[in-house]
mmCIF file of C-alpha atoms and ligand atoms in Angstrom:
data_model
loop_
_atom_site.group_PDB
_atom_site.id
_atom_site.type_symbol
_atom_site.label_atom_id
_atom_site.label_comp_id
_atom_site.label_asym_id
_atom_site.label_seq_id
_atom_site.Cartn_x
_atom_site.Cartn_y
_atom_site.Cartn_z
ATOM 1 C CA MET Z 116 -2.348 -1.075 26.258
ATOM 2 C CA ASN Z 117 -3.412 -4.152 27.551
ATOM 3 C CA ARG Z 118 -3.197 -6.566 24.801
ATOM 4 C CA SER Z 119 -4.613 -9.820 26.782
ATOM 5 C CA ASP Z 120 -7.898 -8.837 25.202
ATOM 6 C CA VAL Z 121 -6.709 -8.749 22.100
ATOM 7 C CA HIS Z 122 -6.915 -12.051 20.221
ATOM 8 C CA PRO Z 123 -3.992 -14.011 19.929
ATOM 9 C CA ASP Z 124 -4.505 -13.946 15.660
ATOM 10 C CA VAL Z 125 -5.455 -10.112 15.891
ATOM 11 C CA VAL Z 126 -1.715 -10.275 17.216
ATOM 12 C CA ALA Z 127 0.006 -12.374 15.268
ATOM 13 C CA THR Z 128 -1.629 -10.145 11.701
ATOM 14 C CA ALA Z 129 -0.003 -7.165 13.605
ATOM 15 C CA GLU Z 130 3.178 -8.745 13.838
ATOM 16 C CA ALA Z 131 2.842 -10.695 10.720
ATOM 17 C CA ILE Z 132 2.417 -6.266 9.117
ATOM 18 C CA ALA Z 133 5.223 -5.471 11.209
ATOM 19 C CA THR Z 134 7.804 -7.647 9.816
ATOM 20 C CA MET Z 135 6.349 -7.300 6.110
ATOM 21 C CA ASP Z 136 5.323 -10.727 5.736
ATOM 22 C CA ILE Z 137 2.018 -9.312 5.340
ATOM 23 C CA ARG Z 138 3.080 -6.304 3.455
ATOM 24 C CA GLY Z 139 1.901 -4.218 0.373
ATOM 25 C CA ALA Z 140 -0.898 -1.668 1.033
ATOM 26 C CA ALA Z 141 -4.322 -3.824 -0.341
ATOM 27 C CA THR Z 142 -3.028 -6.378 1.680
ATOM 28 C CA ILE Z 143 -2.544 -5.444 4.844
ATOM 29 C CA ALA Z 144 -5.861 -3.031 4.439
ATOM 30 C CA ASP Z 145 -7.881 -7.146 3.533
ATOM 31 C CA ALA Z 146 -5.144 -7.933 6.067
ATOM 32 C CA ALA Z 147 -6.513 -5.687 8.940
ATOM 33 C CA ALA Z 148 -10.695 -6.264 8.248
ATOM 34 C CA GLY Z 149 -9.712 -9.806 8.471
ATOM 35 C CA ALA Z 150 -8.256 -8.762 11.512
ATOM 36 C CA LEU Z 151 -11.282 -7.212 13.257
ATOM 37 C CA ALA Z 152 -13.684 -9.903 11.983
ATOM 38 C CA THR Z 153 -11.666 -12.816 13.622
ATOM 39 C CA GLN Z 154 -11.651 -10.475 17.171
ATOM 40 C CA ALA Z 155 -15.366 -9.976 16.483
ATOM 41 C CA ARG Z 156 -15.831 -13.721 15.608
ATOM 42 C CA GLU Z 157 -14.186 -15.115 18.402
ATOM 43 C CA SER Z 158 -14.205 -12.820 20.738
ATOM 44 C CA ASP Z 159 -16.376 -13.915 24.592
ATOM 45 C CA ALA Z 160 -17.216 -10.543 25.792
ATOM 46 C CA ASP Z 161 -20.377 -10.525 27.467
ATOM 47 C CA SER Z 162 -22.044 -7.197 26.596
ATOM 48 C CA ALA Z 163 -21.845 -4.801 23.577
ATOM 49 C CA ASP Z 164 -19.801 -2.421 25.660
ATOM 50 C CA GLU Z 165 -17.289 -5.372 26.713
ATOM 51 C CA LEU Z 166 -17.137 -6.116 22.683
ATOM 52 C CA ARG Z 167 -16.792 -2.592 21.874
ATOM 53 C CA SER Z 168 -13.500 -2.224 23.525
ATOM 54 C CA GLU Z 169 -12.170 -4.904 22.508
ATOM 55 C CA LEU Z 170 -12.726 -3.486 18.414
ATOM 56 C CA GLN Z 171 -10.893 -0.552 19.711
ATOM 57 C CA LYS Z 172 -7.758 -2.179 21.705
ATOM 58 C CA ALA Z 173 -7.913 -4.652 18.861
ATOM 59 C CA ALA Z 174 -7.701 -1.918 16.427
ATOM 60 C CA ARG Z 175 -5.151 0.008 18.211
ATOM 61 C CA VAL Z 176 -2.743 -3.230 17.882
ATOM 62 C CA LEU Z 177 -3.248 -3.223 14.090
ATOM 63 C CA TYR Z 178 -3.224 0.503 14.019
ATOM 64 C CA GLU Z 179 0.288 1.191 15.591
ATOM 65 C CA THR Z 180 2.294 -1.215 13.265
ATOM 66 C CA ARG Z 181 3.080 0.607 10.070
ATOM 67 C CA PRO Z 182 2.331 4.303 9.927
ATOM 68 C CA THR Z 183 2.747 5.153 6.276
ATOM 69 C CA ALA Z 184 0.468 3.294 4.143
ATOM 70 C CA VAL Z 185 -3.028 5.140 4.542
ATOM 71 C CA SER Z 186 -5.066 1.983 3.447
ATOM 72 C CA LEU Z 187 -4.292 0.522 7.031
ATOM 73 C CA PRO Z 188 -6.332 3.275 9.228
ATOM 74 C CA ASN Z 189 -8.694 3.649 6.162
ATOM 75 C CA ALA Z 190 -10.182 -0.184 6.647
ATOM 76 C CA LEU Z 191 -10.367 0.335 10.351
ATOM 77 C CA ARG Z 192 -12.567 3.340 10.148
ATOM 78 C CA PHE Z 193 -13.972 1.708 7.122
ATOM 79 C CA VAL Z 194 -15.258 -1.627 9.091
ATOM 80 C CA MET Z 195 -16.321 0.083 12.219
ATOM 81 C CA ALA Z 196 -18.168 3.167 10.713
ATOM 82 C CA ASP Z 197 -20.540 0.319 9.974
ATOM 83 C CA VAL Z 198 -21.088 -1.261 13.284
ATOM 84 C CA SER Z 199 -23.715 -1.137 15.444
ATOM 85 C CA GLY Z 200 -25.902 -3.431 18.047
ATOM 86 C CA ASP Z 201 -27.032 -2.591 21.388
ATOM 87 C CA ASP Z 202 -26.261 -6.571 21.949
ATOM 88 C CA VAL Z 203 -23.283 -8.584 21.789
ATOM 89 C CA ASP Z 204 -24.451 -11.167 19.222
ATOM 90 C CA THR Z 205 -25.813 -7.809 17.298
ATOM 91 C CA LEU Z 206 -22.384 -5.841 17.497
ATOM 92 C CA ARG Z 207 -20.438 -9.607 16.551
ATOM 93 C CA GLU Z 208 -22.600 -9.724 13.648
ATOM 94 C CA SER Z 209 -22.740 -6.518 12.256
ATOM 95 C CA THR Z 210 -18.603 -6.570 12.709
ATOM 96 C CA VAL Z 211 -18.201 -9.219 10.878
ATOM 97 C CA ALA Z 212 -20.342 -8.933 8.334
ATOM 98 C CA SER Z 213 -18.621 -5.030 7.378
ATOM 99 C CA ALA Z 214 -15.774 -6.584 7.522
ATOM 100 C CA GLU Z 215 -16.718 -9.176 4.734
ATOM 101 C CA SER Z 216 -17.992 -6.499 2.676
ATOM 102 C CA PHE Z 217 -15.257 -4.339 3.116
ATOM 103 C CA GLN Z 218 -12.697 -7.063 1.802
ATOM 104 C CA ARG Z 219 -14.893 -7.717 -0.993
ATOM 105 C CA ASP Z 220 -15.428 -3.635 -2.288
ATOM 106 C CA LEU Z 221 -11.880 -3.412 -1.993
ATOM 107 C CA ASP Z 222 -11.186 -6.991 -4.354
ATOM 108 C CA GLN Z 223 -13.189 -5.761 -6.662
ATOM 109 C CA ALA Z 224 -12.248 -1.562 -6.380
ATOM 110 C CA GLN Z 225 -8.761 -3.156 -7.595
ATOM 111 C CA GLU Z 226 -9.962 -5.201 -10.751
ATOM 112 C CA ARG Z 227 -12.031 -1.688 -11.963
ATOM 113 C CA LEU Z 228 -8.589 0.016 -11.042
ATOM 114 C CA GLY Z 229 -7.282 -2.648 -13.266
ATOM 115 C CA GLU Z 230 -10.001 -1.736 -16.429
ATOM 116 C CA VAL Z 231 -9.270 1.719 -16.255
ATOM 117 C CA GLY Z 232 -5.373 1.116 -15.822
ATOM 118 C CA ALA Z 233 -4.997 -0.847 -19.267
ATOM 119 C CA ASN Z 234 -6.014 1.164 -21.313
ATOM 120 C CA ARG Z 235 -3.599 3.357 -20.712
ATOM 121 C CA LEU Z 236 -1.364 0.374 -21.930
ATOM 122 C CA ARG Z 237 -0.911 -0.076 -25.934
ATOM 123 C CA ASP Z 238 -0.794 -3.420 -27.480
ATOM 124 C CA GLY Z 239 3.118 -4.151 -27.442
ATOM 125 C CA ASP Z 240 4.442 -1.369 -24.155
ATOM 126 C CA THR Z 241 6.578 -1.931 -22.053
ATOM 127 C CA VAL Z 242 6.142 -1.279 -18.163
ATOM 128 C CA MET Z 243 9.193 -0.149 -15.804
ATOM 129 C CA THR Z 244 7.959 -0.967 -12.264
ATOM 130 C CA HIS Z 245 9.170 -0.487 -9.222
ATOM 131 C CA CYS Z 246 8.709 -2.754 -5.500
ATOM 132 C CA HIS Z 247 5.804 -4.432 -5.680
ATOM 133 C CA SER Z 248 1.550 -3.501 -6.529
ATOM 134 C CA THR Z 249 -0.967 -5.254 -7.108
ATOM 135 C CA ASP Z 250 -3.221 -2.045 -8.097
ATOM 136 C CA ALA Z 251 -0.248 -1.797 -10.483
ATOM 137 C CA LEU Z 252 -0.384 -5.424 -11.424
ATOM 138 C CA SER Z 253 -4.076 -5.609 -11.869
ATOM 139 C CA CYS Z 254 -3.157 -2.856 -14.614
ATOM 140 C CA VAL Z 255 -0.998 -5.369 -16.541
ATOM 141 C CA ARG Z 256 -3.684 -8.115 -15.693
ATOM 142 C CA ALA Z 257 -6.093 -6.245 -17.300
ATOM 143 C CA ALA Z 258 -4.558 -5.695 -20.564
ATOM 144 C CA LEU Z 259 -2.913 -9.005 -20.724
ATOM 145 C CA ASP Z 260 -6.756 -9.853 -20.801
ATOM 146 C CA GLN Z 261 -7.662 -6.944 -23.057
ATOM 147 C CA GLY Z 262 -5.228 -9.453 -25.267
ATOM 148 C CA LYS Z 263 -2.171 -7.150 -24.980
ATOM 149 C CA HIS Z 264 1.188 -7.856 -25.429
ATOM 150 C CA ILE Z 265 2.962 -6.159 -22.886
ATOM 151 C CA GLU Z 266 6.818 -6.385 -21.494
ATOM 152 C CA ALA Z 267 8.664 -5.418 -18.001
ATOM 153 C CA ILE Z 268 11.468 -3.977 -17.057
ATOM 154 C CA VAL Z 269 11.423 -4.934 -13.074
ATOM 155 C CA LYS Z 270 13.395 -2.966 -10.717
ATOM 156 C CA GLU Z 271 14.827 -5.108 -7.898
ATOM 157 C CA THR Z 272 14.483 -2.415 -5.236
ATOM 158 C CA ARG Z 273 16.785 -2.298 -1.969
ATOM 159 C CA PRO Z 274 16.695 -3.070 -0.152
ATOM 160 C CA ARG Z 275 14.260 -5.870 0.448
ATOM 161 C CA ASN Z 276 14.243 -7.071 -3.668
ATOM 162 C CA GLN Z 277 10.178 -6.794 -4.001
ATOM 163 C CA GLY Z 278 11.145 -5.866 -7.356
ATOM 164 C CA HIS Z 279 11.596 -10.005 -7.140
ATOM 165 C CA ILE Z 280 7.980 -10.767 -6.057
ATOM 166 C CA THR Z 281 6.836 -8.428 -9.135
ATOM 167 C CA ALA Z 282 8.651 -10.555 -11.384
ATOM 168 C CA GLU Z 283 7.630 -13.977 -10.369
ATOM 169 C CA GLN Z 284 3.936 -12.626 -10.479
ATOM 170 C CA LEU Z 285 4.737 -11.515 -14.621
ATOM 171 C CA ARG Z 286 6.378 -14.340 -15.810
ATOM 172 C CA GLU Z 287 3.275 -16.664 -14.096
ATOM 173 C CA TRP Z 288 1.456 -14.468 -16.861
ATOM 174 C CA ASP Z 289 3.509 -15.183 -19.477
ATOM 175 C CA VAL Z 290 5.165 -11.750 -19.429
ATOM 176 C CA PRO Z 291 8.579 -10.755 -20.995
ATOM 177 C CA VAL Z 292 10.675 -9.851 -17.718
ATOM 178 C CA THR Z 293 14.141 -8.211 -17.543
ATOM 179 C CA LEU Z 294 15.005 -7.758 -14.175
ATOM 180 C CA ILE Z 295 17.818 -4.850 -13.896
ATOM 181 C CA VAL Z 296 19.406 -2.714 -9.849
ATOM 182 C CA ASP Z 297 17.356 0.179 -8.804
ATOM 183 C CA SER Z 298 20.822 2.199 -10.736
ATOM 184 C CA ALA Z 299 20.152 1.080 -14.431
ATOM 185 C CA ALA Z 300 16.593 2.455 -14.241
ATOM 186 C CA ARG Z 301 18.104 5.695 -15.693
ATOM 187 C CA ARG Z 302 19.565 3.628 -18.972
ATOM 188 C CA TYR Z 303 16.222 2.153 -19.863
ATOM 189 C CA LEU Z 304 14.175 4.352 -19.248
ATOM 190 C CA ASN Z 305 14.385 5.126 -23.023
ATOM 191 C CA ASP Z 306 12.854 1.456 -24.000
ATOM 192 C CA VAL Z 307 9.806 1.988 -21.535
ATOM 193 C CA ASP Z 308 6.562 3.259 -22.391
ATOM 194 C CA HIS Z 309 5.330 4.303 -18.863
ATOM 195 C CA VAL Z 310 6.483 3.714 -15.721
ATOM 196 C CA LEU Z 311 4.128 1.832 -13.483
ATOM 197 C CA VAL Z 312 3.841 2.040 -9.675
ATOM 198 C CA GLY Z 313 1.442 1.659 -6.740
ATOM 199 C CA ALA Z 314 0.935 3.771 -3.921
ATOM 200 C CA ASP Z 315 1.000 3.474 -0.216
ATOM 201 C CA SER Z 316 -0.954 7.021 0.143
ATOM 202 C CA ILE Z 317 -1.591 9.897 -1.234
ATOM 203 C CA ALA Z 318 -1.912 13.831 -0.155
ATOM 204 C CA ALA Z 319 -4.316 15.875 -1.133
ATOM 205 C CA ASP Z 320 -2.258 17.972 -3.385
ATOM 206 C CA GLY Z 321 -1.813 15.322 -5.221
ATOM 207 C CA SER Z 322 1.944 14.146 -4.141
ATOM 208 C CA VAL Z 323 2.539 10.078 -3.810
ATOM 209 C CA ILE Z 324 3.783 8.515 -0.983
ATOM 210 C CA ASN Z 325 5.440 5.446 -2.485
ATOM 211 C CA LYS Z 326 8.026 2.686 -1.543
ATOM 212 C CA ILE Z 327 11.612 4.683 -1.336
ATOM 213 C CA GLY Z 328 13.048 5.359 -5.067
ATOM 214 C CA THR Z 329 9.823 6.266 -6.699
ATOM 215 C CA ALA Z 330 10.580 9.923 -6.594
ATOM 216 C CA GLY Z 331 13.702 9.911 -8.087
ATOM 217 C CA LEU Z 332 12.471 7.584 -10.980
ATOM 218 C CA ALA Z 333 9.878 9.635 -11.652
ATOM 219 C CA VAL Z 334 12.332 12.669 -11.699
ATOM 220 C CA ASP Z 335 14.220 10.551 -14.622
ATOM 221 C CA ALA Z 336 10.994 9.628 -15.767
ATOM 222 C CA ARG Z 337 10.475 13.288 -16.122
ATOM 223 C CA ASP Z 338 13.495 14.482 -17.728
ATOM 224 C CA ARG Z 339 13.763 11.311 -20.095
ATOM 225 C CA GLY Z 340 9.430 12.400 -21.262
ATOM 226 C CA THR Z 341 8.245 9.056 -20.352
ATOM 227 C CA PRO Z 342 4.707 9.192 -18.253
ATOM 228 C CA VAL Z 343 4.189 8.297 -14.971
ATOM 229 C CA MET Z 344 1.323 6.009 -14.347
ATOM 230 C CA VAL Z 345 0.285 5.619 -10.250
ATOM 231 C CA ALA Z 346 -1.822 2.815 -9.773
ATOM 232 C CA ALA Z 347 -4.193 3.484 -6.449
ATOM 233 C CA GLN Z 348 -7.705 2.407 -4.955
ATOM 234 C CA THR Z 349 -8.991 5.223 -2.912
ATOM 235 C CA ILE Z 350 -7.933 3.593 -0.073
ATOM 236 C CA LYS Z 351 -4.942 4.834 -0.369
ATOM 237 C CA LEU Z 352 -5.720 8.811 -0.441
ATOM 238 C CA HIS Z 353 -4.801 10.017 2.815
ATOM 239 C CA PRO Z 354 -7.701 12.191 4.144
ATOM 240 C CA ASP Z 355 -5.730 13.779 7.345
ATOM 241 C CA THR Z 356 -3.604 15.973 4.755
ATOM 242 C CA LEU Z 357 -6.739 17.869 3.744
ATOM 243 C CA THR Z 358 -6.092 19.261 7.001
ATOM 244 C CA GLY Z 359 -2.677 20.583 6.463
ATOM 245 C CA HIS Z 360 -1.208 16.773 8.121
ATOM 246 C CA THR Z 361 2.158 15.294 6.558
ATOM 247 C CA VAL Z 362 2.129 11.487 6.179
ATOM 248 C CA GLU Z 363 5.052 9.986 8.696
ATOM 249 C CA ILE Z 364 7.494 8.579 7.225
ATOM 250 C CA GLU Z 365 8.351 5.414 7.760
ATOM 251 C CA MET Z 366 11.732 4.601 8.846
ATOM 252 C CA ARG Z 367 12.919 0.721 9.074
ATOM 253 C CA ASP Z 368 15.556 -1.558 11.084
ATOM 254 C CA GLU Z 369 19.660 -0.959 9.695
ATOM 255 C CA SER Z 370 19.944 -4.520 9.188
ATOM 256 C CA GLU Z 371 17.480 -4.449 6.378
ATOM 257 C CA VAL Z 372 20.685 -2.589 4.966
ATOM 258 C CA ILE Z 373 23.829 -3.922 5.991
ATOM 259 C CA SER Z 374 23.748 -6.941 8.485
ATOM 260 C CA ALA Z 375 26.406 -7.195 12.029
ATOM 261 C CA ASP Z 376 28.037 -8.846 10.162
ATOM 262 C CA GLU Z 377 28.880 -6.857 6.911
ATOM 263 C CA ARG Z 378 29.185 -3.635 9.531
ATOM 264 C CA GLU Z 379 32.070 -5.571 11.103
ATOM 265 C CA ALA Z 380 33.882 -6.522 7.899
ATOM 266 C CA ILE Z 381 34.029 -3.037 6.799
ATOM 267 C CA GLN Z 382 37.680 -1.185 8.292
ATOM 268 C CA GLY Z 383 38.461 2.147 10.867
ATOM 269 C CA ASP Z 384 35.510 1.804 12.999
ATOM 270 C CA PRO Z 385 32.235 -0.070 12.449
ATOM 271 C CA ALA Z 386 30.406 1.217 14.749
ATOM 272 C CA GLY Z 387 31.270 4.753 13.816
ATOM 273 C CA PHE Z 388 28.048 5.550 10.968
ATOM 274 C CA THR Z 389 24.809 5.624 10.900
ATOM 275 C CA VAL Z 390 22.527 3.947 8.959
ATOM 276 C CA GLU Z 391 19.395 5.209 7.601
ATOM 277 C CA ASN Z 392 16.826 3.379 6.279
ATOM 278 C CA PRO Z 393 13.583 5.060 5.074
ATOM 279 C CA ALA Z 394 10.736 3.646 3.555
ATOM 280 C CA PHE Z 395 9.467 5.560 1.635
ATOM 281 C CA ASP Z 396 10.217 8.940 -0.408
ATOM 282 C CA VAL Z 397 6.954 11.389 -1.304
ATOM 283 C CA THR Z 398 7.149 12.014 -5.561
ATOM 284 C CA PRO Z 399 5.504 15.722 -5.983
ATOM 285 C CA ALA Z 400 2.355 15.855 -8.322
ATOM 286 C CA ARG Z 401 4.284 17.475 -11.445
ATOM 287 C CA TYR Z 402 5.991 14.096 -11.924
ATOM 288 C CA ILE Z 403 2.869 12.457 -12.274
ATOM 289 C CA ASP Z 404 0.669 11.461 -15.472
ATOM 290 C CA ALA Z 405 -1.922 9.533 -14.238
ATOM 291 C CA ILE Z 406 -3.512 8.556 -10.613
ATOM 292 C CA VAL Z 407 -5.590 5.364 -11.997
ATOM 293 C CA THR Z 408 -8.501 4.266 -9.296
ATOM 294 C CA GLU Z 409 -11.507 2.595 -9.312
ATOM 295 C CA ARG Z 410 -13.420 5.741 -9.626
ATOM 296 C CA GLY Z 411 -11.215 7.383 -12.913
ATOM 297 C CA GLN Z 412 -8.313 7.896 -13.865
ATOM 298 C CA PHE Z 413 -7.366 11.491 -12.513
ATOM 299 C CA PRO Z 414 -4.358 14.210 -12.754
ATOM 300 C CA ALA Z 415 -2.655 14.045 -9.167
ATOM 301 C CA GLU Z 416 -3.461 17.602 -8.907
ATOM 302 C CA SER Z 417 -7.418 17.247 -9.282
ATOM 303 C CA VAL Z 418 -7.148 14.365 -6.764
ATOM 304 C CA VAL Z 419 -8.283 16.817 -3.804
ATOM 305 C CA VAL Z 420 -11.440 16.657 -5.085
ATOM 306 C CA LEU Z 421 -12.396 12.852 -5.412
ATOM 307 C CA MET Z 422 -10.477 12.299 -1.456
ATOM 308 C CA ARG Z 423 -13.060 15.112 -0.144
ATOM 309 C CA GLU Z 424 -16.089 13.503 -2.047
ATOM 310 C CA LEU Z 425 -14.863 10.334 0.491
ATOM 311 C CA PHE Z 426 -14.085 11.676 3.188
ATOM 312 C CA GLY Z 427 -15.746 14.468 3.653
ATOM 313 C CA SER Z 428 -13.496 17.070 6.441
ATOM 314 C CA GLU Z 429 -13.973 15.089 9.348
ATOM 315 C CA THR Z 430 -12.726 11.606 10.035
ATOM 316 C CA SER Z 431 -13.170 9.350 12.713
ATOM 317 C CA ARG Z 432 -10.321 7.260 15.220
ATOM 318 C CA PRO Z 433 -11.951 4.009 16.078
ATOM 319 C CA TRP Z 434 -8.584 2.863 17.503
ATOM 320 C CA GLU Z 435 -8.693 5.786 20.003
ATOM 321 C CA SER Z 436 -11.122 5.654 23.526
HETATM 322 P P1 RI2 J 247 -0.334 -2.578 -3.278
HETATM 323 C C1 RI2 J 247 3.989 -1.588 -0.811
HETATM 324 O O1 RI2 J 247 4.671 -1.405 -0.172
HETATM 325 C C2 RI2 J 247 4.636 -0.521 -2.158
HETATM 326 O O2 RI2 J 247 5.556 0.271 -1.582
HETATM 327 C C3 RI2 J 247 3.739 -0.507 -2.948
HETATM 328 O O3 RI2 J 247 3.790 0.316 -4.537
HETATM 329 C C4 RI2 J 247 2.307 -0.534 -1.936
HETATM 330 O O4 RI2 J 247 2.957 -0.944 -0.929
HETATM 331 C C5 RI2 J 247 1.176 -0.643 -2.466
HETATM 332 O O5 RI2 J 247 0.891 -1.756 -2.987
HETATM 333 P P2 RI2 J 247 5.366 -2.345 1.192
HETATM 334 O O6 RI2 J 247 4.480 -2.895 1.919
HETATM 335 O O7 RI2 J 247 -1.509 -1.853 -2.595
HETATM 336 O O8 RI2 J 247 6.180 -2.470 0.709
HETATM 337 O O9 RI2 J 247 -0.255 -1.509 -4.380
HETATM 338 O O10 RI2 J 247 6.931 -0.834 2.052
HETATM 339 O O11 RI2 J 247 -0.407 -3.572 -3.232
#
């Protein structure tokens, strides 16, 4: 594909998503919508057809960054679905308006979801978190706004330690935080009232695709009798799974797990082993007590009904010509 028609800011956004400078499913969706607006606003296309082709190329560059979080293709779908215009200026304005309206809806959905999730949290509860999810944190924020005292046990979340971002945010809100290594989670599950995580994608069978380590945590939580709550806006519902597709799990670079120097320092044959770095795993619906969305709380197994209502059976692919 010729990337020269794609605005440099769109390319920069795509690169920031790929390197995870922009990360977190909702944040990625917001950035992708903003990038489409930039493409429309800054384009010097002479005709609506030319601008349409540029938008499609921009959508493709964004789409090809990370494969697992469905909020990215869903953002491209939602923004492009409301775009129309026979002349270039009308098309430009309609794209910018659609992207801005999508971004507003995203913010409102997260706030509403937070209020729903906060109703599950009681005054004095302790939550255990995994990774960094703005949807999960919005539930804590809303509970604090309701005057509840909440404490948190925060898993560091190897290999990229996004748990540190969660700890920082919670401390800004004066929430008492205990940071633990991932492998200590089971030891602390008896001390917490909820496991609270986000989602990158939710499949039609109610399984939740989230940061690697979520599935093991959920199984341990079930063993300990600790409820698992998933906070996820409906933009995390993966419509392709309605027709039998599976969700691709992103494999990331080994350098996130081991540096070249560390590999070299291993005695024996440092080139003689492989490193695998899957970014996500799949938690089956039976380990999840509730999925909290801006449309209310759902048992994981029933999320398919919501998915059909919101997406129908046909989904667009605006990044394809
Ligand atoms: P929000 C993150 O993925 C985590 O897996 C997190 O649970 C999920 O996105 C949802 O984040 P990554 O981008 O949309 O760190 O709730 O790989 O912010």
